[in-house]
PDB file of C-alpha atoms in Angstrom:
ATOM      1  CA  GLU Q  16       9.887   3.422 -17.377  1.00 67.00           C
ATOM      2  CA  ALA Q  17       9.607  -0.224 -16.316  1.00 80.00           C
ATOM      3  CA  GLY Q  18       7.661  -0.742 -13.049  1.00 93.00           C
ATOM      4  CA  VAL Q  19       8.635  -2.609  -9.932  1.00 97.00           C
ATOM      5  CA  ALA Q  20       9.116  -6.252 -10.703  1.00 97.00           C
ATOM      6  CA  GLN Q  21       8.312  -9.015  -8.185  1.00 98.00           C
ATOM      7  CA  SER Q  22       8.618 -12.777  -8.288  1.00 97.00           C
ATOM      8  CA  PRO Q  23       7.177 -15.264  -7.866  1.00 97.00           C
ATOM      9  CA  ARG Q  24       3.509 -14.129  -8.270  1.00 97.00           C
ATOM     10  CA  TYR Q  25       2.221 -16.955  -6.151  1.00 97.00           C
ATOM     11  CA  LYS Q  26       3.713 -19.380  -3.664  1.00 98.00           C
ATOM     12  CA  ILE Q  27       2.105 -22.158  -1.659  1.00 98.00           C
ATOM     13  CA  ILE Q  28       4.119 -23.749   1.175  1.00 98.00           C
ATOM     14  CA  GLU Q  29       3.449 -25.732   4.285  1.00 98.00           C
ATOM     15  CA  LYS Q  30       3.977 -24.265   7.710  1.00 97.00           C
ATOM     16  CA  ARG Q  31       7.521 -24.451   9.054  1.00 97.00           C
ATOM     17  CA  GLN Q  32       8.923 -24.316   5.468  1.00 98.00           C
ATOM     18  CA  SER Q  33      10.979 -21.368   4.265  1.00 98.00           C
ATOM     19  CA  VAL Q  34      10.244 -19.058   1.355  1.00 98.00           C
ATOM     20  CA  ALA Q  35      11.931 -16.137  -0.416  1.00 98.00           C
ATOM     21  CA  PHE Q  36      10.492 -13.291  -2.461  1.00 98.00           C
ATOM     22  CA  TRP Q  37      12.514 -11.125  -4.866  1.00 98.00           C
ATOM     23  CA  CYS Q  38      12.000  -7.512  -5.877  1.00 98.00           C
ATOM     24  CA  ASN Q  39      13.595  -5.362  -8.559  1.00 97.00           C
ATOM     25  CA  PRO Q  40      12.663  -1.669  -8.051  1.00 96.00           C
ATOM     26  CA  ILE Q  41      12.353   1.073 -10.615  1.00 96.00           C
ATOM     27  CA  SER Q  42      15.764   2.001 -12.002  1.00 94.00           C
ATOM     28  CA  GLY Q  43      17.318   4.846  -9.998  1.00 92.00           C
ATOM     29  CA  HIS Q  44      14.972   4.538  -7.054  1.00 93.00           C
ATOM     30  CA  ALA Q  45      16.961   4.814  -3.892  1.00 92.00           C
ATOM     31  CA  THR Q  46      14.238   3.881  -1.426  1.00 92.00           C
ATOM     32  CA  LEU Q  47      12.740   0.374  -1.261  1.00 94.00           C
ATOM     33  CA  TYR Q  48       9.902  -0.971   0.934  1.00 94.00           C
ATOM     34  CA  TRP Q  49       8.401  -4.342   1.753  1.00 97.00           C
ATOM     35  CA  TYR Q  50       4.770  -4.316   2.794  1.00 97.00           C
ATOM     36  CA  GLN Q  51       2.510  -7.164   4.010  1.00 98.00           C
ATOM     37  CA  GLN Q  52      -1.136  -6.999   2.964  1.00 97.00           C
ATOM     38  CA  ILE Q  53      -3.430  -9.440   4.686  1.00 96.00           C
ATOM     39  CA  LEU Q  54      -6.761 -10.055   2.937  1.00 92.00           C
ATOM     40  CA  GLY Q  55      -9.240  -7.303   3.683  1.00 89.00           C
ATOM     41  CA  GLN Q  56      -6.553  -5.114   5.256  1.00 92.00           C
ATOM     42  CA  GLY Q  57      -4.320  -2.221   4.093  1.00 93.00           C
ATOM     43  CA  PRO Q  58      -0.620  -2.748   3.476  1.00 95.00           C
ATOM     44  CA  LYS Q  59       1.600  -2.787   6.558  1.00 94.00           C
ATOM     45  CA  LEU Q  60       5.224  -1.709   6.349  1.00 93.00           C
ATOM     46  CA  LEU Q  61       7.675  -4.495   7.180  1.00 96.00           C
ATOM     47  CA  ILE Q  62      10.947  -2.805   6.206  1.00 95.00           C
ATOM     48  CA  GLN Q  63      12.254   0.234   4.526  1.00 93.00           C
ATOM     49  CA  PHE Q  64      15.700   0.510   2.750  1.00 93.00           C
ATOM     50  CA  GLN Q  65      17.566   3.676   1.669  1.00 91.00           C
ATOM     51  CA  ASN Q  66      20.042   2.444  -0.891  1.00 89.00           C
ATOM     52  CA  ASN Q  67      21.427  -0.752   0.817  1.00 86.00           C
ATOM     53  CA  GLY Q  68      20.879   0.451   4.388  1.00 91.00           C
ATOM     54  CA  VAL Q  69      17.863  -0.285   6.655  1.00 92.00           C
ATOM     55  CA  VAL Q  70      15.912   2.854   7.638  1.00 89.00           C
ATOM     56  CA  ASP Q  71      13.038   1.204   9.523  1.00 89.00           C
ATOM     57  CA  ASP Q  72      12.464  -2.493  10.354  1.00 93.00           C
ATOM     58  CA  SER Q  73      10.494  -1.914  13.579  1.00 91.00           C
ATOM     59  CA  GLN Q  74       7.539  -3.985  12.359  1.00 92.00           C
ATOM     60  CA  LEU Q  75       9.579  -6.798  10.882  1.00 96.00           C
ATOM     61  CA  PRO Q  76       9.246 -10.072  12.913  1.00 95.00           C
ATOM     62  CA  LYS Q  77      12.879 -10.555  13.124  1.00 95.00           C
ATOM     63  CA  ASP Q  78      12.693 -14.082  14.596  1.00 96.00           C
ATOM     64  CA  ARG Q  79      11.471 -15.394  11.269  1.00 97.00           C
ATOM     65  CA  PHE Q  80      11.664 -12.587   8.657  1.00 98.00           C
ATOM     66  CA  SER Q  81      14.804 -11.262   7.144  1.00 98.00           C
ATOM     67  CA  ALA Q  82      15.488  -8.940   4.214  1.00 97.00           C
ATOM     68  CA  GLU Q  83      18.433  -7.609   2.327  1.00 96.00           C
ATOM     69  CA  ARG Q  84      19.125  -5.207  -0.454  1.00 95.00           C
ATOM     70  CA  LEU Q  85      22.329  -6.121  -2.132  1.00 82.00           C
ATOM     71  CA  LYS Q  86      24.250  -3.271  -3.880  1.00 85.00           C
ATOM     72  CA  GLY Q  87      21.305  -0.950  -3.253  1.00 84.00           C
ATOM     73  CA  VAL Q  88      19.283  -2.416  -6.100  1.00 92.00           C
ATOM     74  CA  ASP Q  89      17.381  -5.763  -5.922  1.00 96.00           C
ATOM     75  CA  SER Q  90      15.994  -7.001  -2.678  1.00 97.00           C
ATOM     76  CA  THR Q  91      14.920 -10.386  -1.169  1.00 97.00           C
ATOM     77  CA  LEU Q  92      12.576 -11.015   1.675  1.00 98.00           C
ATOM     78  CA  LYS Q  93      12.750 -14.325   3.435  1.00 98.00           C
ATOM     79  CA  ILE Q  94      10.523 -16.128   5.874  1.00 98.00           C
ATOM     80  CA  GLN Q  95      11.901 -19.050   7.876  1.00 97.00           C
ATOM     81  CA  PRO Q  96      10.006 -20.873   9.316  1.00 97.00           C
ATOM     82  CA  ALA Q  97       6.599 -19.791   7.935  1.00 97.00           C
ATOM     83  CA  LYS Q  98       3.438 -19.805  10.007  1.00 97.00           C
ATOM     84  CA  LEU Q  99      -0.134 -19.937   8.953  1.00 97.00           C
ATOM     85  CA  GLU Q 100      -0.637 -16.254   9.830  1.00 97.00           C
ATOM     86  CA  ASP Q 101       2.026 -15.307   7.305  1.00 98.00           C
ATOM     87  CA  SER Q 102      -0.526 -15.992   4.464  1.00 98.00           C
ATOM     88  CA  ALA Q 103      -0.745 -12.608   2.719  1.00 98.00           C
ATOM     89  CA  VAL Q 104       0.349 -10.592  -0.272  1.00 98.00           C
ATOM     90  CA  TYR Q 105       3.870  -9.301   0.032  1.00 98.00           C
ATOM     91  CA  LEU Q 106       4.199  -6.019  -1.866  1.00 98.00           C
ATOM     92  CA  CYS Q 107       7.431  -4.342  -2.784  1.00 98.00           C
ATOM     93  CA  ALA Q 108       7.472  -0.622  -3.416  1.00 95.00           C
ATOM     94  CA  SER Q 109      10.125   1.911  -4.466  1.00 93.00           C
ATOM     95  CA  GLY Q 110      10.526   5.644  -4.449  1.00 89.00           C
ATOM     96  CA  ARG Q 111      12.995   8.000  -5.990  1.00 88.00           C
ATOM     97  CA  ASP Q 112      13.843   9.004  -2.462  1.00 81.00           C
ATOM     98  CA  SER Q 113      12.118   8.881   0.952  1.00 76.00           C
ATOM     99  CA  ASN Q 114      10.171  12.068   0.046  1.00 74.00           C
ATOM    100  CA  SER Q 115       8.675  10.650  -3.103  1.00 77.00           C
ATOM    101  CA  PRO Q 116       5.434   8.766  -3.625  1.00 81.00           C
ATOM    102  CA  LEU Q 117       5.553   5.002  -3.648  1.00 88.00           C
ATOM    103  CA  HIS Q 118       5.357   2.818  -6.756  1.00 92.00           C
ATOM    104  CA  PHE Q 119       4.139  -0.671  -5.997  1.00 96.00           C
ATOM    105  CA  GLY Q 120       4.809  -4.026  -7.679  1.00 97.00           C
ATOM    106  CA  ASN Q 121       1.971  -6.524  -8.160  1.00 97.00           C
ATOM    107  CA  GLY Q 122       3.060  -8.531  -5.180  1.00 97.00           C
ATOM    108  CA  THR Q 123       3.603 -12.160  -4.258  1.00 98.00           C
ATOM    109  CA  ARG Q 124       0.593 -14.005  -2.912  1.00 97.00           C
ATOM    110  CA  LEU Q 125       1.751 -16.442  -0.218  1.00 98.00           C
ATOM    111  CA  THR Q 126      -0.467 -19.272   1.171  1.00 98.00           C
ATOM    112  CA  VAL Q 127       0.827 -21.203   4.057  1.00 98.00           C
ATOM    113  CA  THR Q 128      -1.010 -24.508   4.733  1.00 97.00           C
TER     114      THR Q 128
ATOM    115  CA  GLN G  27      -8.747   2.728  18.155  1.00 72.00           C
ATOM    116  CA  LYS G  28      -6.958   2.330  14.735  1.00 81.00           C
ATOM    117  CA  GLU G  29      -4.894   5.245  13.537  1.00 90.00           C
ATOM    118  CA  VAL G  30      -6.764   5.225  10.281  1.00 94.00           C
ATOM    119  CA  GLU G  31     -10.394   4.151   9.866  1.00 95.00           C
ATOM    120  CA  GLN G  32     -11.956   3.344   6.534  1.00 95.00           C
ATOM    121  CA  ASP G  33     -15.269   1.705   5.822  1.00 89.00           C
ATOM    122  CA  PRO G  34     -14.509  -1.524   3.897  1.00 87.00           C
ATOM    123  CA  GLY G  35     -17.795  -1.372   1.933  1.00 88.00           C
ATOM    124  CA  PRO G  36     -18.602  -2.780  -0.553  1.00 94.00           C
ATOM    125  CA  LEU G  37     -20.030   0.321  -2.144  1.00 95.00           C
ATOM    126  CA  SER G  38     -22.117  -0.301  -5.247  1.00 97.00           C
ATOM    127  CA  VAL G  39     -23.168   2.579  -7.540  1.00 97.00           C
ATOM    128  CA  PRO G  40     -24.604   2.935 -11.062  1.00 97.00           C
ATOM    129  CA  GLU G  41     -22.426   4.198 -13.903  1.00 98.00           C
ATOM    130  CA  GLY G  42     -22.248   7.944 -13.967  1.00 98.00           C
ATOM    131  CA  ALA G  43     -22.852   8.427 -10.176  1.00 97.00           C
ATOM    132  CA  ILE G  44     -20.733  10.609  -7.963  1.00 98.00           C
ATOM    133  CA  VAL G  45     -18.780   8.485  -5.536  1.00 97.00           C
ATOM    134  CA  SER G  46     -17.661   9.665  -2.072  1.00 97.00           C
ATOM    135  CA  LEU G  47     -15.011   7.717  -0.217  1.00 98.00           C
ATOM    136  CA  ASN G  48     -13.871   8.721   3.197  1.00 97.00           C
ATOM    137  CA  CYS G  49     -11.330   8.093   5.955  1.00 97.00           C
ATOM    138  CA  THR G  50     -10.884   9.367   9.475  1.00 97.00           C
ATOM    139  CA  TYR G  51      -7.717   9.369  11.515  1.00 96.00           C
ATOM    140  CA  SER G  52      -6.558  10.028  15.052  1.00 94.00           C
ATOM    141  CA  ASN G  53      -2.935  11.139  14.716  1.00 91.00           C
ATOM    142  CA  SER G  54      -2.844  14.921  14.377  1.00 90.00           C
ATOM    143  CA  ALA G  55       0.824  14.720  13.216  1.00 88.00           C
ATOM    144  CA  PHE G  56      -0.293  13.438   9.816  1.00 90.00           C
ATOM    145  CA  GLN G  57       0.386  16.021   7.118  1.00 88.00           C
ATOM    146  CA  TYR G  58       0.618  14.010   3.892  1.00 88.00           C
ATOM    147  CA  PHE G  59      -2.545  12.338   2.532  1.00 92.00           C
ATOM    148  CA  MET G  60      -2.734   9.850  -0.347  1.00 93.00           C
ATOM    149  CA  TRP G  61      -5.276   7.826  -2.172  1.00 96.00           C
ATOM    150  CA  TYR G  62      -4.356   4.620  -3.889  1.00 97.00           C
ATOM    151  CA  ARG G  63      -6.466   2.491  -6.266  1.00 97.00           C
ATOM    152  CA  GLN G  64      -5.861  -1.284  -6.194  1.00 97.00           C
ATOM    153  CA  TYR G  65      -7.373  -3.544  -8.775  1.00 96.00           C
ATOM    154  CA  SER G  66      -7.750  -7.241  -7.996  1.00 93.00           C
ATOM    155  CA  ARG G  67      -4.442  -9.108  -7.917  1.00 92.00           C
ATOM    156  CA  LYS G  68      -2.500  -5.905  -8.614  1.00 94.00           C
ATOM    157  CA  GLY G  69      -0.409  -3.624  -6.503  1.00 95.00           C
ATOM    158  CA  PRO G  70      -1.784  -0.214  -5.264  1.00 96.00           C
ATOM    159  CA  GLU G  71      -1.524   2.714  -7.728  1.00 95.00           C
ATOM    160  CA  LEU G  72      -1.138   6.246  -6.539  1.00 93.00           C
ATOM    161  CA  LEU G  73      -4.188   8.463  -7.443  1.00 95.00           C
ATOM    162  CA  MET G  74      -3.867  11.621  -5.402  1.00 94.00           C
ATOM    163  CA  TYR G  75      -1.167  13.083  -3.084  1.00 90.00           C
ATOM    164  CA  THR G  76      -1.964  16.133  -1.024  1.00 90.00           C
ATOM    165  CA  TYR G  77      -0.283  18.112   1.754  1.00 85.00           C
ATOM    166  CA  SER G  78      -2.181  19.552   4.714  1.00 84.00           C
ATOM    167  CA  SER G  79      -5.715  20.787   4.385  1.00 84.00           C
ATOM    168  CA  GLY G  80      -7.580  21.747   1.244  1.00 86.00           C
ATOM    169  CA  ASN G  81      -8.734  20.369  -2.068  1.00 92.00           C
ATOM    170  CA  LYS G  82      -6.894  18.895  -5.050  1.00 94.00           C
ATOM    171  CA  GLU G  83      -8.519  18.022  -8.315  1.00 96.00           C
ATOM    172  CA  ASP G  84      -7.255  15.731 -11.103  1.00 95.00           C
ATOM    173  CA  GLY G  85      -9.672  14.947 -13.897  1.00 96.00           C
ATOM    174  CA  ARG G  86     -12.655  13.191 -12.463  1.00 97.00           C
ATOM    175  CA  PHE G  87     -11.014  12.864  -9.040  1.00 97.00           C
ATOM    176  CA  THR G  88     -11.100  15.360  -6.182  1.00 97.00           C
ATOM    177  CA  ALA G  89      -9.338  14.880  -2.871  1.00 97.00           C
ATOM    178  CA  GLN G  90     -10.321  16.879   0.186  1.00 96.00           C
ATOM    179  CA  VAL G  91      -8.492  17.112   3.504  1.00 96.00           C
ATOM    180  CA  ASP G  92     -10.059  18.615   6.651  1.00 94.00           C
ATOM    181  CA  LYS G  93      -7.380  18.407   9.325  1.00 93.00           C
ATOM    182  CA  SER G  94      -9.556  20.104  11.930  1.00 93.00           C
ATOM    183  CA  SER G  95     -11.961  17.205  11.686  1.00 94.00           C
ATOM    184  CA  LYS G  96      -9.300  14.616  10.930  1.00 95.00           C
ATOM    185  CA  TYR G  97     -11.269  13.615   7.916  1.00 95.00           C
ATOM    186  CA  ILE G  98     -10.312  13.054   4.294  1.00 97.00           C
ATOM    187  CA  SER G  99     -12.390  12.329   1.233  1.00 97.00           C
ATOM    188  CA  LEU G 100     -12.043  11.238  -2.365  1.00 98.00           C
ATOM    189  CA  PHE G 101     -14.751  12.080  -4.862  1.00 98.00           C
ATOM    190  CA  ILE G 102     -15.105  10.410  -8.237  1.00 98.00           C
ATOM    191  CA  ARG G 103     -17.351  12.157 -10.727  1.00 98.00           C
ATOM    192  CA  ASP G 104     -19.021  10.411 -13.602  1.00 98.00           C
ATOM    193  CA  SER G 105     -17.975   7.017 -12.320  1.00 98.00           C
ATOM    194  CA  GLN G 106     -17.176   4.278 -14.800  1.00 98.00           C
ATOM    195  CA  PRO G 107     -17.087   0.489 -14.562  1.00 97.00           C
ATOM    196  CA  SER G 108     -13.340   0.745 -14.952  1.00 97.00           C
ATOM    197  CA  ASP G 109     -13.328   2.616 -11.598  1.00 98.00           C
ATOM    198  CA  SER G 110     -14.323  -0.681  -9.847  1.00 98.00           C
ATOM    199  CA  ALA G 111     -11.461  -1.415  -7.469  1.00 97.00           C
ATOM    200  CA  THR G 112     -10.415  -1.062  -3.859  1.00 97.00           C
ATOM    201  CA  TYR G 113      -9.534   2.420  -2.792  1.00 98.00           C
ATOM    202  CA  LEU G 114      -6.983   2.848  -0.066  1.00 97.00           C
ATOM    203  CA  CYS G 115      -6.340   5.973   1.856  1.00 97.00           C
ATOM    204  CA  ALA G 116      -2.877   6.544   3.328  1.00 93.00           C
ATOM    205  CA  MET G 117      -1.189   9.220   5.391  1.00 89.00           C
ATOM    206  CA  SER G 118       2.053  10.027   7.005  1.00 85.00           C
ATOM    207  CA  ALA G 119       3.668  12.563   9.246  1.00 83.00           C
ATOM    208  CA  GLY G 120       6.659  12.768   6.847  1.00 71.00           C
ATOM    209  CA  THR G 121       6.848  12.790   3.137  1.00 56.00           C
ATOM    210  CA  GLY G 122       6.986   9.700   0.979  1.00 51.00           C
ATOM    211  CA  GLY G 123       6.628   6.180   2.257  1.00 51.00           C
ATOM    212  CA  PHE G 124       8.234   6.682   5.651  1.00 59.00           C
ATOM    213  CA  LYS G 125       5.752   5.573   8.399  1.00 74.00           C
ATOM    214  CA  THR G 126       2.898   5.706   5.912  1.00 83.00           C
ATOM    215  CA  ILE G 127      -0.209   4.229   7.436  1.00 88.00           C
ATOM    216  CA  PHE G 128      -2.849   2.735   5.177  1.00 93.00           C
ATOM    217  CA  GLY G 129      -6.602   2.372   5.765  1.00 95.00           C
ATOM    218  CA  ALA G 130      -8.184  -1.027   5.180  1.00 95.00           C
ATOM    219  CA  GLY G 131      -9.582   0.009   1.815  1.00 96.00           C
ATOM    220  CA  THR G 132     -13.081   0.435   0.373  1.00 97.00           C
ATOM    221  CA  ARG G 133     -14.242  -1.917  -2.345  1.00 97.00           C
ATOM    222  CA  LEU G 134     -16.158   0.031  -5.041  1.00 97.00           C
ATOM    223  CA  PHE G 135     -18.321  -1.557  -7.714  1.00 97.00           C
ATOM    224  CA  VAL G 136     -19.580   0.616 -10.572  1.00 98.00           C
ATOM    225  CA  LYS G 137     -22.437  -1.075 -12.451  1.00 97.00           C
ATOM    226  CA  ALA G 138     -22.866  -0.479 -16.143  1.00 95.00           C
TER     227      ALA G 138
END
């Protein structure tokens, strides 16, 4: 089966600009997650979707981050405006359901200058 | 105190050595324990997935969970240069990815 697809792979923006990341999960996977991985740290959950509904967004900085999952398939994560501390790898993961192990994409590496 | 503690390393071993990677945790509600391998510029890949205490073996990899000590381990036998990666422990109170907490990862280098 095809894996989790993410784009772009790399993005460099200036602070206060906006940026969007895209994720296409494994076909048939109902659960989709966005994680933030800062250099030298483990992934931190930003938001979890079950189909097209939000299950957990308690760690999403909602004043600048937003995410949506249209039609319960693809998802986009947006940051507006970006801050220097948002420099990280943004990982998308999917699971068959919330009880299944996560399958990760290769992430988008964001650098904010 | 972090919920999950993991020594970041780096850990450097010769090819063929037995590698021991460890994590400690503070939340006694954790029941599901995972190890992920992450190569440079790649996403984490699930290696082992265990429930509660005990051992699980898969090829050269063995995962151990000691809930009484809040301590988990991953052993790699006959280590290979291709095992060079960052190893992340992860755990959750529920199954799957819900509220999964990751350790910071241990960087492993296996020298040929």
